[in-house]
Amino acid sequence: MSWLNLDRRKAQLVAARDLRDAISELRLILAMVGLTIAIPLACAIGVRGLALYGGGTSVVNRLSVVGAFFVVFIPASFSLVLALESFVGERERTTLEVLISTPLKEAEIYAGKVAAVLAISLTLCYGGLAVYCLAVFPGLGYFPLDVLIALALSTICQVAAMVAGAVIISLNARTMRAANVMASFIILPMSVALQTEAAL
């Protein structure tokens, strides 16, 4: 793929097309709303309930930080679904051949698809984190700003790695089932990384 001759405008067209497809499906919209609002609020209710019924300040503070990592990781995992769908989904729908037959280069198609999934994934991650923080920390008298900033920055790296890897898998997989199996080699190391971050 010739990255040096990448036309950003064409890559943006591919990204806009994928974004339009993603927000046009009701099931994806419901999943996004759940990941951004429902799960963070459920976690926040659990933490606030523990604080209300005497879970201990140190325990509650620690759990509130772990909850922040959790509500970020779940949307990041969802990004794998979108990334896997990017190529293998189009191949199964027989629309990939149409896309490749256009004047677009492989690098432009790849960059556009990665950009679309990254935009959705980071929006979900940061949206969920914002909802969680607004629901949890104001009533605790505790706000780990340094931890949350580190989490926000590390999220970019984790999501970018997961999306890039998943798109490569999608590019080479023949069926969605095969892509899902191969995706476990991405999700397992990332879940270990998340647990390590939360423990530190």
XYZ file of N, CA and C in Angstrom:
600
model
N 0.845 -1.202 0.000
C 0.000 0.000 0.000
C 0.876 1.246 0.000
N 0.584 2.189 -0.860
C 1.415 3.384 -1.014
C 0.907 4.494 -0.103
N 1.432 4.525 1.116
C 0.976 5.510 2.099
C 1.438 6.919 1.763
N 2.568 7.037 1.027
C 3.094 8.365 0.729
C 2.183 9.121 -0.236
N 1.483 8.395 -1.089
C 0.600 9.025 -2.068
C -0.859 9.007 -1.630
N -1.071 8.918 -0.330
C -2.433 8.826 0.203
C -3.185 10.142 0.002
N -4.352 10.056 -0.607
C -5.224 11.215 -0.790
C -6.202 11.266 0.387
N -6.010 12.228 1.265
C -6.834 12.297 2.474
C -8.309 12.526 2.153
N -8.571 13.273 1.104
C -9.966 13.554 0.750
C -10.703 12.267 0.381
N -10.029 11.399 -0.363
C -10.646 10.126 -0.739
C -10.816 9.219 0.474
N -9.825 9.242 1.372
C -9.941 8.451 2.601
C -11.106 8.950 3.448
N -11.314 10.268 3.453
C -12.439 10.841 4.196
C -13.776 10.418 3.597
N -13.819 10.247 2.282
C -15.049 9.778 1.637
C -15.397 8.360 2.089
N -14.368 7.509 2.188
C -14.588 6.140 2.668
C -15.046 6.160 4.122
N -14.398 7.013 4.933
C -14.772 7.118 6.346
C -16.206 7.606 6.499
N -16.582 8.614 5.709
C -17.948 9.150 5.777
C -18.969 8.092 5.368
N -18.622 7.299 4.381
C -19.521 6.214 3.940
C -19.734 5.199 5.049
N -18.643 4.788 5.720
C -18.759 3.805 6.800
C -19.501 4.373 8.003
N -19.265 5.646 8.309
C -19.986 6.283 9.420
C -21.481 6.342 9.126
N -21.814 6.666 7.895
C -23.223 6.733 7.496
C -23.888 5.362 7.612
N -23.168 4.321 7.216
C -23.713 2.965 7.323
C -23.918 2.559 8.779
N -22.966 2.964 9.642
C -23.033 2.571 11.054
C -24.221 3.211 11.761
N -24.445 4.500 11.506
C -25.525 5.195 12.222
C -26.889 4.972 11.578
N -26.912 4.251 10.467
C -28.200 3.975 9.821
C -28.820 2.668 10.302
N -28.053 1.871 11.072
C -28.566 0.599 11.574
C -29.069 0.773 12.998
N -30.318 0.412 13.232
C -30.942 0.601 14.534
C -30.249 -0.201 15.628
N -29.848 -1.431 15.315
C -29.222 -2.269 16.343
C -27.889 -1.683 16.800
N -27.154 -1.081 15.870
C -25.893 -0.454 16.242
C -26.129 0.801 17.074
N -27.153 1.558 16.719
C -27.470 2.768 17.484
C -27.860 2.408 18.910
N -28.688 1.370 19.070
C -29.096 0.934 20.407
C -27.893 0.455 21.216
N -26.995 -0.273 20.555
C -25.790 -0.739 21.243
C -24.920 0.435 21.674
N -24.786 1.431 20.811
C -23.978 2.606 21.141
C -24.568 3.382 22.312
N -25.886 3.547 22.319
C -26.544 4.254 23.422
C -26.357 3.489 24.725
N -26.491 2.169 24.649
C -26.303 1.352 25.843
C -24.894 1.448 26.384
N -23.912 1.416 25.484
C -22.516 1.481 25.907
C -22.151 2.847 26.467
N -22.767 3.893 25.934
C -22.408 5.252 26.338
C -23.180 5.737 27.558
N -24.395 5.251 27.735
C -25.249 5.764 28.816
C -25.624 4.692 29.829
N -26.215 3.594 29.362
C -26.779 2.597 30.280
C -25.720 1.924 31.151
N -24.648 1.417 30.537
C -23.618 0.713 31.308
C -22.888 1.651 32.269
N -22.448 2.848 31.841
C -21.827 3.764 32.808
C -22.748 4.137 33.961
N -24.036 4.358 33.680
C -24.974 4.695 34.756
C -25.168 3.520 35.706
N -25.228 2.300 35.167
C -25.367 1.118 36.022
C -24.154 0.960 36.935
N -22.967 1.174 36.385
C -21.748 1.106 37.201
C -21.740 2.211 38.251
N -22.175 3.401 37.851
C -22.212 4.532 38.784
C -23.183 4.266 39.926
N -24.333 3.688 39.614
C -25.313 3.366 40.658
C -24.725 2.359 41.645
N -23.984 1.385 41.123
C -23.352 0.403 42.000
C -22.341 1.031 42.942
N -21.498 1.909 42.411
C -20.479 2.567 43.243
C -21.125 3.497 44.264
N -22.099 4.287 43.820
C -22.777 5.202 44.744
C -23.560 4.426 45.811
N -24.137 3.290 45.428
C -24.846 2.464 46.400
C -23.908 1.913 47.451
N -22.726 1.492 47.023
C -21.730 1.000 47.976
C -21.289 2.103 48.922
N -21.119 3.318 48.383
C -20.733 4.453 49.231
C -21.843 4.807 50.212
N -23.090 4.705 49.765
C -24.231 5.066 50.606
C -24.418 4.102 51.764
N -24.169 2.825 51.502
C -24.410 1.816 52.533
C -23.135 1.373 53.239
N -22.154 2.260 53.249
C -20.974 2.044 54.090
C -19.997 1.010 53.589
N -19.539 1.161 52.362
C -18.552 0.227 51.837
C -17.132 0.554 52.248
N -16.932 1.688 52.913
C -15.575 2.093 53.279
C -15.008 3.040 52.248
N -14.427 4.143 52.704
C -13.958 5.178 51.777
C -12.900 4.664 50.813
N -11.904 3.940 51.341
C -10.817 3.459 50.489
C -11.327 2.458 49.457
N -12.251 1.600 49.877
C -12.811 0.603 48.953
C -13.619 1.294 47.858
N -14.447 2.256 48.247
C -15.287 2.970 47.282
C -14.427 3.754 46.297
N -13.409 4.436 46.804
C -12.526 5.208 45.928
C -11.819 4.306 44.920
N -11.355 3.166 45.412
C -10.663 2.231 44.524
C -11.621 1.661 43.481
N -12.814 1.312 43.928
C -13.803 0.741 43.014
C -14.263 1.758 41.973
N -14.319 3.019 42.367
C -14.729 4.056 41.411
C -13.718 4.191 40.273
N -12.439 4.001 40.580
C -11.407 4.057 39.539
C -11.488 2.828 38.636
N -11.670 1.654 39.252
C -11.806 0.425 38.460
C -13.018 0.526 37.532
N -14.097 1.119 38.036
C -15.292 1.307 37.211
C -15.016 2.173 35.998
N -14.170 3.185 36.160
C -13.813 4.052 35.033
C -13.100 3.260 33.941
N -12.190 2.373 34.347
C -11.507 1.525 33.372
C -12.497 0.600 32.669
N -13.459 0.092 33.432
C -14.440 -0.844 32.876
C -15.312 -0.174 31.817
N -15.828 1.017 32.127
C -16.754 1.674 31.191
C -16.039 2.166 29.933
N -14.719 2.260 29.984
C -13.958 2.615 28.784
C -13.655 1.375 27.946
N -13.375 0.259 28.630
C -12.969 -0.948 27.907
C -14.126 -1.586 27.138
N -15.336 -1.529 27.684
C -16.476 -2.157 27.012
C -16.737 -1.523 25.634
N -16.807 -0.189 25.521
C -16.955 0.391 24.171
C -15.763 0.102 23.265
N -14.560 0.043 23.863
C -13.379 -0.281 23.055
C -13.500 -1.688 22.474
N -14.055 -2.609 23.260
C -14.272 -3.970 22.762
C -15.313 -3.981 21.647
N -16.317 -3.125 21.785
C -17.353 -3.035 20.752
C -16.764 -2.567 19.427
N -15.686 -1.801 19.508
C -15.060 -1.318 18.277
C -14.552 -2.470 17.424
N -14.249 -3.608 18.067
C -13.804 -4.771 17.302
C -14.889 -5.245 16.339
N -16.139 -5.176 16.795
C -17.254 -5.601 15.943
C -17.308 -4.743 14.680
N -17.196 -3.430 14.875
C -17.231 -2.518 13.726
C -16.023 -2.719 12.820
N -14.857 -2.926 13.444
C -13.641 -3.097 12.650
C -13.672 -4.400 11.858
N -14.156 -5.471 12.492
C -14.240 -6.754 11.791
C -15.232 -6.686 10.635
N -16.274 -5.884 10.829
C -17.298 -5.729 9.796
C -16.764 -4.966 8.585
N -15.691 -4.192 8.783
C -15.249 -3.246 7.759
C -14.948 -3.900 6.415
N -14.196 -5.003 6.412
C -13.865 -5.654 5.147
C -14.621 -6.964 4.942
N -14.591 -7.833 5.971
C -15.220 -9.145 5.793
C -16.734 -9.007 5.642
N -17.312 -8.007 6.296
C -18.747 -7.773 6.152
C -19.094 -7.355 4.732
N -18.260 -6.484 4.176
C -18.490 -6.059 2.788
C -18.256 -7.210 1.815
N -17.297 -8.073 2.160
C -17.045 -9.225 1.290
C -18.257 -10.156 1.271
N -18.863 -10.366 2.451
C -20.036 -11.245 2.517
C -21.250 -10.616 1.834
N -21.315 -9.280 1.839
C -22.432 -8.596 1.169
C -22.146 -8.349 -0.313
N -20.964 -8.788 -0.749
C -20.498 -8.625 -2.143
C -20.436 -7.155 -2.568
N -20.151 -6.280 -1.605
C -19.971 -4.861 -1.942
C -18.494 -4.465 -1.952
N -17.623 -5.374 -1.497
C -16.196 -5.059 -1.461
C -15.635 -4.920 -2.872
N -16.095 -5.769 -3.777
C -15.612 -5.706 -5.161
C -15.954 -4.364 -5.801
N -17.138 -3.858 -5.466
C -17.550 -2.554 -5.997
C -16.629 -1.458 -5.475
N -16.282 -1.543 -4.185
C -15.413 -0.532 -3.577
C -14.011 -0.584 -4.173
N -13.509 -1.796 -4.377
C -12.160 -1.948 -4.926
C -12.103 -1.510 -6.390
N -13.210 -1.641 -7.105
C -13.232 -1.265 -8.525
C -13.236 0.244 -8.743
N -13.416 1.016 -7.676
C -13.381 2.478 -7.784
C -11.935 2.945 -7.922
N -11.709 4.215 -8.248
C -10.329 4.714 -8.382
C -9.568 4.808 -7.056
N -10.191 4.419 -5.957
C -9.534 4.495 -4.654
C -8.387 3.496 -4.557
N -7.309 3.918 -3.902
C -6.190 3.020 -3.646
C -6.474 2.207 -2.382
N -5.751 1.088 -2.233
C -5.940 0.234 -1.057
C -5.653 1.005 0.224
N -4.614 1.835 0.193
C -4.247 2.603 1.383
C -5.353 3.576 1.773
N -6.000 4.164 0.784
C -7.080 5.118 1.061
C -8.304 4.414 1.638
N -8.601 3.226 1.121
C -9.723 2.449 1.657
C -9.434 2.035 3.092
N -8.224 1.524 3.319
C -7.836 1.078 4.662
C -7.860 2.242 5.648
N -7.249 3.365 5.259
C -7.194 4.529 6.151
C -8.588 5.057 6.457
N -9.451 5.092 5.458
C -10.814 5.574 5.674
C -11.596 4.696 6.618
N -11.464 3.386 6.471
C -12.189 2.460 7.337
C -11.671 2.517 8.768
N -10.359 2.597 8.926
C -9.785 2.715 10.273
C -10.233 4.018 10.927
N -10.225 5.109 10.170
C -10.634 6.409 10.717
C -12.088 6.387 11.167
N -12.957 5.737 10.398
C -14.378 5.673 10.752
C -14.584 4.917 12.055
N -13.933 3.759 12.178
C -14.087 2.958 13.400
C -13.463 3.675 14.594
N -12.321 4.320 14.384
C -11.680 5.072 15.471
C -12.577 6.201 15.961
N -13.192 6.914 15.040
C -14.064 8.032 15.421
C -15.224 7.549 16.282
N -15.861 6.457 15.864
C -16.986 5.915 16.634
C -16.513 5.392 17.982
N -15.423 4.641 17.978
C -14.938 4.005 19.205
C -14.516 5.027 20.251
N -13.746 6.022 19.837
C -13.289 7.030 20.796
C -14.450 7.873 21.306
N -15.424 8.147 20.446
C -16.610 8.881 20.892
C -17.359 8.098 21.960
N -17.522 6.786 21.746
C -18.201 5.940 22.728
C -17.412 5.852 24.025
N -16.094 5.667 23.917
C -15.250 5.542 25.115
C -15.291 6.809 25.957
N -15.063 7.953 25.320
C -15.031 9.209 26.067
C -16.421 9.636 26.513
N -17.435 9.320 25.711
C -18.807 9.609 26.127
C -19.194 8.813 27.354
N -18.874 7.516 27.347
C -19.157 6.675 28.506
C -18.391 7.114 29.734
N -17.126 7.492 29.548
C -16.321 7.957 30.676
C -16.881 9.246 31.257
N -17.327 10.155 30.397
C -17.899 11.423 30.866
C -19.179 11.188 31.663
N -20.054 10.314 31.148
C -21.300 9.998 31.862
C -20.989 9.383 33.221
N -20.042 8.462 33.243
C -19.670 7.792 34.495
C -19.115 8.786 35.512
N -18.202 9.643 35.063
C -17.589 10.615 35.982
C -18.629 11.584 36.543
N -19.542 12.045 35.704
C -20.580 12.971 36.162
C -21.539 12.302 37.135
N -21.739 10.997 36.990
C -22.678 10.283 37.852
C -22.047 9.813 39.157
N -20.736 9.623 39.171
C -20.082 9.031 40.345
C -19.378 10.051 41.229
N -18.443 10.780 40.661
C -17.493 11.521 41.483
C -18.045 12.750 42.205
N -19.030 13.479 41.674
C -19.510 14.655 42.419
C -19.998 14.346 43.829
N -20.570 13.179 44.050
C -21.084 12.851 45.377
C -20.091 12.157 46.276
N -18.915 11.829 45.760
C -17.935 11.100 46.572
C -16.935 12.012 47.262
N -16.782 13.226 46.749
C -15.745 14.097 47.294
C -14.357 13.612 46.926
N -14.265 12.914 45.832
C -12.998 12.309 45.402
C -12.962 12.339 43.884
N -11.897 12.898 43.324
C -11.799 12.994 41.866
C -10.347 12.746 41.448
N -10.024 11.516 41.012
C -8.639 11.170 40.640
C -8.276 11.707 39.258
N -8.044 13.002 39.165
C -7.816 13.646 37.869
C -6.626 13.042 37.137
N -5.532 12.778 37.857
C -4.336 12.240 37.206
C -4.591 10.856 36.611
N -5.350 10.037 37.343
C -5.673 8.694 36.843
C -6.568 8.777 35.611
N -7.545 9.672 35.654
C -8.483 9.800 34.536
C -7.801 10.351 33.285
N -6.863 11.279 33.468
C -6.111 11.797 32.317
C -5.263 10.691 31.696
N -4.594 9.911 32.560
C -3.792 8.788 32.062
C -4.669 7.773 31.336
N -5.859 7.533 31.880
C -6.795 6.602 31.239
C -7.243 7.121 29.879
N -7.543 8.413 29.805
C -7.988 9.006 28.542
C -6.902 8.906 27.470
N -5.652 9.112 27.869
C -4.549 9.038 26.907
C -4.266 7.600 26.485
N -4.276 6.683 27.463
C -4.001 5.282 27.127
C -5.119 4.683 26.277
N -6.329 5.218 26.432
C -7.454 4.724 25.633
C -7.204 4.922 24.146
N -6.606 6.060 23.781
C -6.301 6.319 22.366
C -5.392 5.228 21.815
N -4.340 4.892 22.570
C -3.390 3.873 22.114
C -4.047 2.501 22.028
N -4.828 2.146 23.061
C -5.462 0.831 23.078
C -6.477 0.676 21.953
N -7.318 1.680 21.786
C -8.344 1.605 20.740
C -7.694 1.579 19.358
N -6.665 2.398 19.158
C -5.981 2.417 17.860
C -5.370 1.057 17.549
N -4.742 0.434 18.554
C -4.137 -0.887 18.346
C -5.194 -1.939 18.043
N -6.301 -1.909 18.800
C -7.370 -2.886 18.591
C -8.019 -2.724 17.221
N -8.287 -1.492 16.850
C -8.952 -1.233 15.568
C -8.047 -1.603 14.395
N -6.792 -1.185 14.456
C -5.867 -1.493 13.362
C -5.706 -3.002 13.201
N -5.552 -3.702 14.335
C -5.421 -5.160 14.275
C -6.669 -5.826 13.741
N -7.831 -5.364 14.188
C -9.093 -5.967 13.749
C -9.354 -5.714 12.269
N -8.992 -4.546 11.781
C -9.182 -4.255 10.354
C -8.269 -5.137 9.505
N -7.049 -5.375 9.984
C -6.141 -6.276 9.265
C -6.716 -7.690 9.233
N -7.268 -8.133 10.381
C -7.920 -9.449 10.427
C -9.084 -9.495 9.446
N -9.889 -8.440 9.450
C -11.047 -8.377 8.553
C -10.622 -8.406 7.093
N -9.486 -7.798 6.814
C -8.985 -7.749 5.437
C -8.593 -9.133 4.935
N -8.106 -9.978 5.860
C -7.595 -11.289 5.460
C -8.567 -12.440 5.701
N -9.569 -12.228 6.566
C -10.522 -13.298 6.861
C -11.518 -13.462 5.716
N -11.973 -14.684 5.532
C -12.932 -14.971 4.468
C -14.375 -14.886 4.946
N -14.599 -15.206 6.224
C -15.956 -15.167 6.777
C -15.950 -14.419 8.097
N -17.125 -13.953 8.505
C -17.253 -13.238 9.767
C -16.938 -14.147 10.944
N -17.292 -15.406 10.820
C -17.015 -16.359 11.898
C -15.516 -16.513 12.113
N -14.775 -16.647 11.035
C -13.319 -16.768 11.145
C -12.715 -15.499 11.730
N -13.246 -14.354 11.339
C -12.744 -13.079 11.864
C -12.994 -12.967 13.361
N -14.162 -13.418 13.818
C -14.476 -13.366 15.247
C -13.545 -14.257 16.057
N -13.216 -15.425 15.521
C -12.294 -16.328 16.218
C -10.915 -15.692 16.327
N -10.452 -15.113 15.240
C -9.132 -14.482 15.240
C -9.094 -13.247 16.127
N -10.240 -12.602 16.321
C -10.288 -11.392 17.150
C -9.990 -11.680 18.610
N -10.147 -12.942 19.032
C -9.836 -13.289 20.423
C -8.364 -13.052 20.734
N -7.516 -13.107 19.712
C -6.094 -12.853 19.920
C -5.814 -11.364 20.153
N -6.809 -10.527 19.925
C -6.691 -9.101 20.232
C -7.312 -8.789 21.579
N -8.516 -9.307 21.811
C -9.268 -8.950 23.004
C -8.627 -9.493 24.270
N -8.036 -10.687 24.220
C -7.442 -11.273 25.424
C -6.228 -10.476 25.920
N -5.256 -10.147 25.054
C -4.138 -9.319 25.543
C -4.584 -7.947 26.038
N -5.583 -7.352 25.381
C -6.054 -6.045 25.808
C -6.774 -6.116 27.152
N -7.497 -7.211 27.403
C -8.156 -7.355 28.702
C -7.127 -7.522 29.809
N -6.035 -8.217 29.513
C -4.946 -8.345 30.491
C -4.312 -6.981 30.751
N -4.120 -6.203 29.683
C -3.561 -4.856 29.839
C -4.470 -3.981 30.685
N -5.786 -4.104 30.492
C -6.743 -3.328 31.279
C -6.660 -3.694 32.750
N -6.621 -4.990 33.059
C -6.550 -5.433 34.445
C -5.256 -4.967 35.098
N -4.175 -4.970 34.321
C -2.894 -4.491 34.853
C -2.959 -3.002 35.156
N -3.554 -2.229 34.245
C -3.715 -0.785 34.464
C -4.550 -0.510 35.707
N -5.662 -1.236 35.842
C -6.549 -1.020 36.984
C -5.858 -1.383 38.291
N -5.023 -2.434 38.258
C -4.320 -2.855 39.470
C -3.271 -1.837 39.889
N -2.668 -1.172 38.910
C -1.648 -0.169 39.222
C -2.271 1.125 39.718
